[in-house]
Amino acid sequence: MPPKSPRRGAPSRPQEQQRSSGGEEIGDQDFAALCEKLKISSPVRLRAWQTYEKMSSDRTLDTLQKTEALGLCLFIASVNSDDMTFTFTELLRALNISVSKCFGLLNQIDMNMDNLSTKVDNAVSKLKKKFETTCHLYQKFQSTFDNIFMEQTNNQTTADSNKLYIMKSCWITFILAKGKVLQMDDDLVISFQLLLCVLEFFIKRSPSDVLKEPYKSAVNGISVNGPTRASRRGQNRNTWTSQPTEADTRVIEALCKANECPVDEVKNVFVSSFVDFLDSAGISCVDGLPKVDVISQQYEELYQKNKDIDERLFLENDNTLKVDYRESLEQERTPRKNNLEETPLIPPQTPVRAAMNTINQLMNILHSSSDEPSEILNSYFENCTVNPKTMITERVERLSLVFRERFAKAFGQAFAEIGYQRYKLGVRLHYRVMESMLKSEQERLSVQNFSRLLNNDTFHTCLLACAVEVVVATYRRNLFQSLSNSESAISFPWILSVFQQKAFDFFKVIESFIKAEPSLTKDMIKHLERCEHVIMECLAWQSNSPLFDLIRQTRDREGTDHPETPSTVPQPSQHNPTAADLYLSPTRNVHKSAAPSVHVTSSINGQSAPASQPQQRSTSLSVFYKKVYRLAYLRLQSLCNSLLPDHPEFEQIIWTLFQHTLQHEYELMKDRHLDQIMMCSMYGICKAKNIDLRFKTIVTAYKKLTNTNQETFKHVLIREGQHDSIIVFYNLVFMQKLKTNILQYASPRPPTLSPIPQIPRSPYRFPNSPLKVPVGNNITVSPLKSPYKSSDGLLSPTKLTPRTRILVSIGESFGASEKFQKINQMLSSTERPIKRHADGTAPKPLKKLRFDGHDEADGSKTLSTESKFQQKLEEMKSTRTRIQRQKSEEFSDSTTEDSIKKED
């Protein structure tokens, strides 16, 4: 029997509504008192009480205190009614709980799929993002402020010289500026750059004797070489926005250097938006520091308008804002060390610092690149039958205007120039990757004429979109964000809308893009991989996607329901399909063979294939379905392990129904999500097998998987224009379509089970990952990371941490041999691992890395210290070369495990 769909919106006790219409009080005394305190309107009171009674009847609120439950029901009803009479902070204080606890309680309430609406989910997500962003910013503000200002001395008696007063005025000025200037005030990078502008403003207006170096010297330099403070205060806006002198930029440059922030970007924020804020707030014309009461009143108006969190309370260490950074806010942390007594604890890397580091890495990668085609690219263009250079450069210029306009729409018109600068970084990366792709294709195919590929508009637009997405994601890399959750206006797939590209076409370039740019960070590789997953989960299945036309064309041409099955998704024999293969619709023989041929060269060169060739099939469709099956099975496997550990045989049965739906009933995927079909397949099979597994249980387990979104089970397409919960979808759509198929699994003769798809290694391996040496000590051999210029002009590895005294980099001068001796001591002090035979006899020592100048097995004499040192050097060079070669081979091998397992 299918589950009954819950009735929505109906009060559990109609008499309460009748009583309210008669003028009687709604709810009990506690509820009435809370409503009076928060000034709740009558319609919201009624709706909140109905919500409270409904949740109480299904025992949703059993774990909550009564006051907490009533308050959260008032919040839910107010959001759903668009009638918010209180701020979020006022609610927290009325309930005497912290913001972190409130989010946790709301999560408990939402154990059932119908308790919280999508509107409430989005409101909570927005509050959480803003709160976490502000937490990170205040944490950074505290440390930065302490590095700038000194404690009050005896001769400082004026109020505006007090450090606490300056701190309070500075923070309130910043949160006021953030609220007024930024349309997306949860953006970590731009918010931090705005904070530096505020700090620079306060440094210049503060007495020099309260400043630490180098800010004190910078301010004194301004007073000596530049105009006085009094004269600057009298300047108009045109003077403020004019090109600053070298002395005027000393403070901002010192701030940017201390915080590893691009100085040009901060200057841009100052000129484009901060100056306008100073004028609008009436601060620019005021002598001395802004008055706390004046700016606080302006912030109060903004806070009451937004009805969110009072960020002034961070200054008071208010209980409503307390948070455990170790648990509630995700931060990057350095690896744990074995010997904690000798190795000092290294503080965790804050999200702001992590964001700045990621941006600087991108800047280093693109430092030598140009936003114009290189000589090598121009030579490729000239070898084409039709030179595509003009078309490519005109497209880049046209899309720059589009991107700039859309970026300004998302952040505010003042940030249009910032958007343009980020777009130019994307253009550099786009040309860099294009050149690398063409070099690879030339080596693979031994051709130089890529006329068809380089004149393909979709290829170029998607390649540029991918490069710009990398840049945008680098700047939006807030560590607490997840691609699948409700995010900012510019999160993927925003870039597809900007460039007007289909997700299925964008999918074709991702893998080749990653392989063509080895300098991409792990975070960016994971981000692009997640973009690929989102495309396979839902974006490629949108009704206007070219995927459905491609499936129908293949079906009509071959006379089958579907082009592929999970057991017949072969790989080309000599290489993984590249972007050139996928965009030019390269083909392979339909006839089954161990090594199907791939006709790529003719496609790229524009030559037609002989008419005698057998019927051909789309490689892009084959690659897409191969990856979809892999992703679908791995997610199903995780869900089965969680829900059906006592019935492991059900996994393949559920997979058979799941795969059958994707293969023969793929129209069910239109405007829906892959996980919706997965959950319905699991429920249907369990129902046929008389296993008591409810949708509520499935949904609860599903939410624990990585990269899930509540929209997936709360907002499912039923029919055109109508959406409902996944229960309704199962009853009205899925079961009706697959009822006969589901019932077959309850019969004595069930259908043949589909084979489990092969799970090859993910193509997104990390060739630069450190390799752990298989001995007892903490020894790791790591390839050289991205280089940077040292003071003496030599290339050096990037900031080896945390204890360079026992780290050795092959290829640079490293001093004496003590480092090798320490490594030898660590290895020698470890008991040698033992390999045991199957019969348990004759244990044999495992081989170890040899850092000494002799072989223990043959009893050779120890070499001299100098010879031993040279031997160590040669052996480590050989080891590093072998490891890099091995990792390179593993990177191209796609026949074993997949890194998606790490995500699930």
PDB file of N, CA and C in Angstrom, residues 471-534:
ATOM      1  N   VAL A 471      37.291  31.521 -11.009  1.00  0.00           N
ATOM      2  CA  VAL A 471      37.644  32.787 -10.358  1.00  0.00           C
ATOM      3  C   VAL A 471      36.560  33.202  -9.374  1.00  0.00           C
ATOM      4  N   VAL A 472      35.310  33.154  -9.802  1.00  0.00           N
ATOM      5  CA  VAL A 472      34.193  33.554  -8.938  1.00  0.00           C
ATOM      6  C   VAL A 472      34.156  32.674  -7.690  1.00  0.00           C
ATOM      7  N   ALA A 473      34.328  31.363  -7.866  1.00  0.00           N
ATOM      8  CA  ALA A 473      34.292  30.444  -6.734  1.00  0.00           C
ATOM      9  C   ALA A 473      35.478  30.671  -5.801  1.00  0.00           C
ATOM     10  N   THR A 474      36.622  31.070  -6.344  1.00  0.00           N
ATOM     11  CA  THR A 474      37.784  31.360  -5.508  1.00  0.00           C
ATOM     12  C   THR A 474      37.487  32.506  -4.554  1.00  0.00           C
ATOM     13  N   TYR A 475      36.813  33.523  -5.039  1.00  0.00           N
ATOM     14  CA  TYR A 475      36.471  34.667  -4.199  1.00  0.00           C
ATOM     15  C   TYR A 475      35.270  34.394  -3.299  1.00  0.00           C
ATOM     16  N   ARG A 476      34.444  33.412  -3.673  1.00  0.00           N
ATOM     17  CA  ARG A 476      33.269  33.095  -2.865  1.00  0.00           C
ATOM     18  C   ARG A 476      33.492  31.857  -2.027  1.00  0.00           C
ATOM     19  N   ARG A 477      34.761  31.471  -1.817  1.00  0.00           N
ATOM     20  CA  ARG A 477      35.035  30.202  -1.166  1.00  0.00           C
ATOM     21  C   ARG A 477      34.880  30.309   0.334  1.00  0.00           C
ATOM     22  N   ASN A 478      33.679  30.627   0.805  1.00  0.00           N
ATOM     23  CA  ASN A 478      33.401  30.585   2.241  1.00  0.00           C
ATOM     24  C   ASN A 478      33.347  29.133   2.673  1.00  0.00           C
ATOM     25  N   LEU A 479      34.113  28.773   3.708  1.00  0.00           N
ATOM     26  CA  LEU A 479      34.296  27.374   4.045  1.00  0.00           C
ATOM     27  C   LEU A 479      33.034  26.712   4.564  1.00  0.00           C
ATOM     28  N   PHE A 480      32.072  27.497   5.045  1.00  0.00           N
ATOM     29  CA  PHE A 480      30.873  26.887   5.597  1.00  0.00           C
ATOM     30  C   PHE A 480      29.805  26.687   4.545  1.00  0.00           C
ATOM     31  N   GLN A 481      30.071  27.103   3.325  1.00  0.00           N
ATOM     32  CA  GLN A 481      29.047  26.998   2.293  1.00  0.00           C
ATOM     33  C   GLN A 481      29.139  25.662   1.585  1.00  0.00           C
ATOM     34  N   SER A 482      28.024  25.217   1.071  1.00  0.00           N
ATOM     35  CA  SER A 482      27.951  23.985   0.287  1.00  0.00           C
ATOM     36  C   SER A 482      27.176  24.279  -0.979  1.00  0.00           C
ATOM     37  N   LEU A 483      27.660  23.750  -2.093  1.00  0.00           N
ATOM     38  CA  LEU A 483      27.056  24.085  -3.376  1.00  0.00           C
ATOM     39  C   LEU A 483      25.595  23.702  -3.453  1.00  0.00           C
ATOM     40  N   SER A 484      25.207  22.628  -2.777  1.00  0.00           N
ATOM     41  CA  SER A 484      23.855  22.135  -2.898  1.00  0.00           C
ATOM     42  C   SER A 484      22.861  22.925  -2.060  1.00  0.00           C
ATOM     43  N   ASN A 485      23.336  23.684  -1.070  1.00  0.00           N
ATOM     44  CA  ASN A 485      22.431  24.424  -0.215  1.00  0.00           C
ATOM     45  C   ASN A 485      22.109  25.778  -0.815  1.00  0.00           C
ATOM     46  N   SER A 486      21.166  26.455  -0.196  1.00  0.00           N
ATOM     47  CA  SER A 486      20.794  27.792  -0.657  1.00  0.00           C
ATOM     48  C   SER A 486      21.995  28.717  -0.518  1.00  0.00           C
ATOM     49  N   GLU A 487      22.387  29.323  -1.625  1.00  0.00           N
ATOM     50  CA  GLU A 487      23.600  30.116  -1.602  1.00  0.00           C
ATOM     51  C   GLU A 487      23.363  31.486  -2.184  1.00  0.00           C
ATOM     52  N   SER A 488      24.456  32.157  -2.501  1.00  0.00           N
ATOM     53  CA  SER A 488      24.368  33.516  -2.994  1.00  0.00           C
ATOM     54  C   SER A 488      23.870  33.542  -4.426  1.00  0.00           C
ATOM     55  N   ALA A 489      23.609  34.765  -4.876  1.00  0.00           N
ATOM     56  CA  ALA A 489      23.060  34.938  -6.220  1.00  0.00           C
ATOM     57  C   ALA A 489      24.054  34.579  -7.310  1.00  0.00           C
ATOM     58  N   ILE A 490      25.353  34.511  -6.989  1.00  0.00           N
ATOM     59  CA  ILE A 490      26.344  34.243  -8.035  1.00  0.00           C
ATOM     60  C   ILE A 490      26.942  32.844  -7.908  1.00  0.00           C
ATOM     61  N   SER A 491      26.353  31.985  -7.118  1.00  0.00           N
ATOM     62  CA  SER A 491      26.842  30.614  -7.022  1.00  0.00           C
ATOM     63  C   SER A 491      26.414  29.827  -8.255  1.00  0.00           C
ATOM     64  N   PHE A 492      27.196  28.801  -8.571  1.00  0.00           N
ATOM     65  CA  PHE A 492      26.857  27.949  -9.707  1.00  0.00           C
ATOM     66  C   PHE A 492      25.435  27.415  -9.533  1.00  0.00           C
ATOM     67  N   PRO A 493      24.607  27.445 -10.586  1.00  0.00           N
ATOM     68  CA  PRO A 493      24.888  27.660 -12.012  1.00  0.00           C
ATOM     69  C   PRO A 493      24.636  29.080 -12.518  1.00  0.00           C
ATOM     70  N   TRP A 494      24.871  30.077 -11.664  1.00  0.00           N
ATOM     71  CA  TRP A 494      24.665  31.466 -12.090  1.00  0.00           C
ATOM     72  C   TRP A 494      25.438  31.780 -13.367  1.00  0.00           C
ATOM     73  N   ILE A 495      26.654  31.275 -13.486  1.00  0.00           N
ATOM     74  CA  ILE A 495      27.488  31.593 -14.644  1.00  0.00           C
ATOM     75  C   ILE A 495      26.851  31.096 -15.941  1.00  0.00           C
ATOM     76  N   LEU A 496      26.101  29.999 -15.890  1.00  0.00           N
ATOM     77  CA  LEU A 496      25.443  29.488 -17.096  1.00  0.00           C
ATOM     78  C   LEU A 496      24.360  30.447 -17.560  1.00  0.00           C
ATOM     79  N   SER A 497      23.677  31.041 -16.607  1.00  0.00           N
ATOM     80  CA  SER A 497      22.657  32.030 -16.965  1.00  0.00           C
ATOM     81  C   SER A 497      23.287  33.277 -17.563  1.00  0.00           C
ATOM     82  N   VAL A 498      24.417  33.697 -17.026  1.00  0.00           N
ATOM     83  CA  VAL A 498      25.101  34.889 -17.543  1.00  0.00           C
ATOM     84  C   VAL A 498      25.522  34.684 -18.990  1.00  0.00           C
ATOM     85  N   PHE A 499      26.111  33.532 -19.289  1.00  0.00           N
ATOM     86  CA  PHE A 499      26.628  33.257 -20.630  1.00  0.00           C
ATOM     87  C   PHE A 499      25.624  32.522 -21.516  1.00  0.00           C
ATOM     88  N   GLN A 500      24.427  32.272 -20.971  1.00  0.00           N
ATOM     89  CA  GLN A 500      23.345  31.634 -21.722  1.00  0.00           C
ATOM     90  C   GLN A 500      23.780  30.301 -22.339  1.00  0.00           C
ATOM     91  N   GLN A 501      24.299  29.439 -21.468  1.00  0.00           N
ATOM     92  CA  GLN A 501      24.746  28.123 -21.901  1.00  0.00           C
ATOM     93  C   GLN A 501      23.968  27.033 -21.176  1.00  0.00           C
ATOM     94  N   LYS A 502      23.820  25.903 -21.838  1.00  0.00           N
ATOM     95  CA  LYS A 502      23.131  24.759 -21.253  1.00  0.00           C
ATOM     96  C   LYS A 502      24.089  23.963 -20.378  1.00  0.00           C
ATOM     97  N   ALA A 503      23.543  23.425 -19.302  1.00  0.00           N
ATOM     98  CA  ALA A 503      24.373  22.683 -18.357  1.00  0.00           C
ATOM     99  C   ALA A 503      25.019  21.469 -19.017  1.00  0.00           C
ATOM    100  N   PHE A 504      24.300  20.797 -19.913  1.00  0.00           N
ATOM    101  CA  PHE A 504      24.862  19.611 -20.559  1.00  0.00           C
ATOM    102  C   PHE A 504      26.069  19.972 -21.424  1.00  0.00           C
ATOM    103  N   ASP A 505      26.051  21.138 -22.055  1.00  0.00           N
ATOM    104  CA  ASP A 505      27.205  21.584 -22.845  1.00  0.00           C
ATOM    105  C   ASP A 505      28.364  21.980 -21.929  1.00  0.00           C
ATOM    106  N   PHE A 506      28.061  22.596 -20.805  1.00  0.00           N
ATOM    107  CA  PHE A 506      29.103  22.964 -19.851  1.00  0.00           C
ATOM    108  C   PHE A 506      29.773  21.717 -19.277  1.00  0.00           C
ATOM    109  N   PHE A 507      28.990  20.666 -19.082  1.00  0.00           N
ATOM    110  CA  PHE A 507      29.504  19.403 -18.567  1.00  0.00           C
ATOM    111  C   PHE A 507      30.665  18.882 -19.412  1.00  0.00           C
ATOM    112  N   LYS A 508      30.620  19.108 -20.718  1.00  0.00           N
ATOM    113  CA  LYS A 508      31.603  18.525 -21.621  1.00  0.00           C
ATOM    114  C   LYS A 508      33.017  19.072 -21.439  1.00  0.00           C
ATOM    115  N   VAL A 509      33.137  20.253 -20.834  1.00  0.00           N
ATOM    116  CA  VAL A 509      34.451  20.885 -20.757  1.00  0.00           C
ATOM    117  C   VAL A 509      35.122  20.682 -19.402  1.00  0.00           C
ATOM    118  N   ILE A 510      34.390  20.240 -18.388  1.00  0.00           N
ATOM    119  CA  ILE A 510      34.908  20.252 -17.015  1.00  0.00           C
ATOM    120  C   ILE A 510      36.128  19.346 -16.859  1.00  0.00           C
ATOM    121  N   GLU A 511      36.021  18.093 -17.287  1.00  0.00           N
ATOM    122  CA  GLU A 511      37.124  17.159 -17.075  1.00  0.00           C
ATOM    123  C   GLU A 511      38.383  17.597 -17.812  1.00  0.00           C
ATOM    124  N   SER A 512      38.246  18.020 -19.061  1.00  0.00           N
ATOM    125  CA  SER A 512      39.419  18.470 -19.818  1.00  0.00           C
ATOM    126  C   SER A 512      40.008  19.737 -19.213  1.00  0.00           C
ATOM    127  N   PHE A 513      39.167  20.609 -18.680  1.00  0.00           N
ATOM    128  CA  PHE A 513      39.649  21.837 -18.050  1.00  0.00           C
ATOM    129  C   PHE A 513      40.543  21.497 -16.859  1.00  0.00           C
ATOM    130  N   ILE A 514      40.098  20.574 -16.025  1.00  0.00           N
ATOM    131  CA  ILE A 514      40.876  20.198 -14.841  1.00  0.00           C
ATOM    132  C   ILE A 514      42.212  19.587 -15.235  1.00  0.00           C
ATOM    133  N   LYS A 515      42.199  18.720 -16.229  1.00  0.00           N
ATOM    134  CA  LYS A 515      43.434  18.063 -16.648  1.00  0.00           C
ATOM    135  C   LYS A 515      44.389  19.028 -17.340  1.00  0.00           C
ATOM    136  N   ALA A 516      43.839  20.085 -17.961  1.00  0.00           N
ATOM    137  CA  ALA A 516      44.686  21.027 -18.690  1.00  0.00           C
ATOM    138  C   ALA A 516      45.342  22.053 -17.779  1.00  0.00           C
ATOM    139  N   GLU A 517      44.851  22.194 -16.538  1.00  0.00           N
ATOM    140  CA  GLU A 517      45.418  23.175 -15.617  1.00  0.00           C
ATOM    141  C   GLU A 517      45.865  22.488 -14.330  1.00  0.00           C
ATOM    142  N   PRO A 518      47.104  21.986 -14.306  1.00  0.00           N
ATOM    143  CA  PRO A 518      47.580  21.237 -13.130  1.00  0.00           C
ATOM    144  C   PRO A 518      47.761  22.095 -11.897  1.00  0.00           C
ATOM    145  N   SER A 519      47.741  23.428 -12.034  1.00  0.00           N
ATOM    146  CA  SER A 519      47.958  24.296 -10.886  1.00  0.00           C
ATOM    147  C   SER A 519      46.690  24.573 -10.090  1.00  0.00           C
ATOM    148  N   LEU A 520      45.562  24.045 -10.534  1.00  0.00           N
ATOM    149  CA  LEU A 520      44.326  24.254  -9.782  1.00  0.00           C
ATOM    150  C   LEU A 520      44.465  23.662  -8.377  1.00  0.00           C
ATOM    151  N   THR A 521      43.954  24.382  -7.388  1.00  0.00           N
ATOM    152  CA  THR A 521      44.007  23.883  -6.023  1.00  0.00           C
ATOM    153  C   THR A 521      43.010  22.735  -5.854  1.00  0.00           C
ATOM    154  N   LYS A 522      43.199  21.973  -4.784  1.00  0.00           N
ATOM    155  CA  LYS A 522      42.277  20.872  -4.506  1.00  0.00           C
ATOM    156  C   LYS A 522      40.856  21.375  -4.321  1.00  0.00           C
ATOM    157  N   ASP A 523      40.715  22.523  -3.653  1.00  0.00           N
ATOM    158  CA  ASP A 523      39.383  23.068  -3.440  1.00  0.00           C
ATOM    159  C   ASP A 523      38.701  23.395  -4.755  1.00  0.00           C
ATOM    160  N   MET A 524      39.456  23.926  -5.703  1.00  0.00           N
ATOM    161  CA  MET A 524      38.852  24.273  -6.988  1.00  0.00           C
ATOM    162  C   MET A 524      38.519  23.029  -7.808  1.00  0.00           C
ATOM    163  N   ILE A 525      39.371  22.005  -7.711  1.00  0.00           N
ATOM    164  CA  ILE A 525      39.062  20.748  -8.389  1.00  0.00           C
ATOM    165  C   ILE A 525      37.791  20.151  -7.812  1.00  0.00           C
ATOM    166  N   LYS A 526      37.688  20.148  -6.479  1.00  0.00           N
ATOM    167  CA  LYS A 526      36.488  19.623  -5.848  1.00  0.00           C
ATOM    168  C   LYS A 526      35.262  20.455  -6.216  1.00  0.00           C
ATOM    169  N   HIS A 527      35.445  21.757  -6.327  1.00  0.00           N
ATOM    170  CA  HIS A 527      34.308  22.610  -6.699  1.00  0.00           C
ATOM    171  C   HIS A 527      33.818  22.284  -8.106  1.00  0.00           C
ATOM    172  N   LEU A 528      34.743  22.151  -9.056  1.00  0.00           N
ATOM    173  CA  LEU A 528      34.337  21.817 -10.422  1.00  0.00           C
ATOM    174  C   LEU A 528      33.727  20.424 -10.486  1.00  0.00           C
ATOM    175  N   GLU A 529      34.250  19.501  -9.700  1.00  0.00           N
ATOM    176  CA  GLU A 529      33.659  18.168  -9.655  1.00  0.00           C
ATOM    177  C   GLU A 529      32.245  18.231  -9.098  1.00  0.00           C
ATOM    178  N   ARG A 530      32.048  19.071  -8.081  1.00  0.00           N
ATOM    179  CA  ARG A 530      30.698  19.226  -7.530  1.00  0.00           C
ATOM    180  C   ARG A 530      29.766  19.874  -8.547  1.00  0.00           C
ATOM    181  N   CYS A 531      30.276  20.822  -9.334  1.00  0.00           N
ATOM    182  CA  CYS A 531      29.473  21.402 -10.424  1.00  0.00           C
ATOM    183  C   CYS A 531      29.039  20.308 -11.393  1.00  0.00           C
ATOM    184  N   GLU A 532      29.954  19.407 -11.709  1.00  0.00           N
ATOM    185  CA  GLU A 532      29.638  18.293 -12.602  1.00  0.00           C
ATOM    186  C   GLU A 532      28.561  17.410 -11.991  1.00  0.00           C
ATOM    187  N   HIS A 533      28.639  17.160 -10.693  1.00  0.00           N
ATOM    188  CA  HIS A 533      27.628  16.342 -10.033  1.00  0.00           C
ATOM    189  C   HIS A 533      26.260  17.007 -10.063  1.00  0.00           C
ATOM    190  N   VAL A 534      26.215  18.304  -9.819  1.00  0.00           N
ATOM    191  CA  VAL A 534      24.936  19.021  -9.844  1.00  0.00           C
ATOM    192  C   VAL A 534      24.316  18.954 -11.235  1.00  0.00           C
TER     193      VAL A 534
END
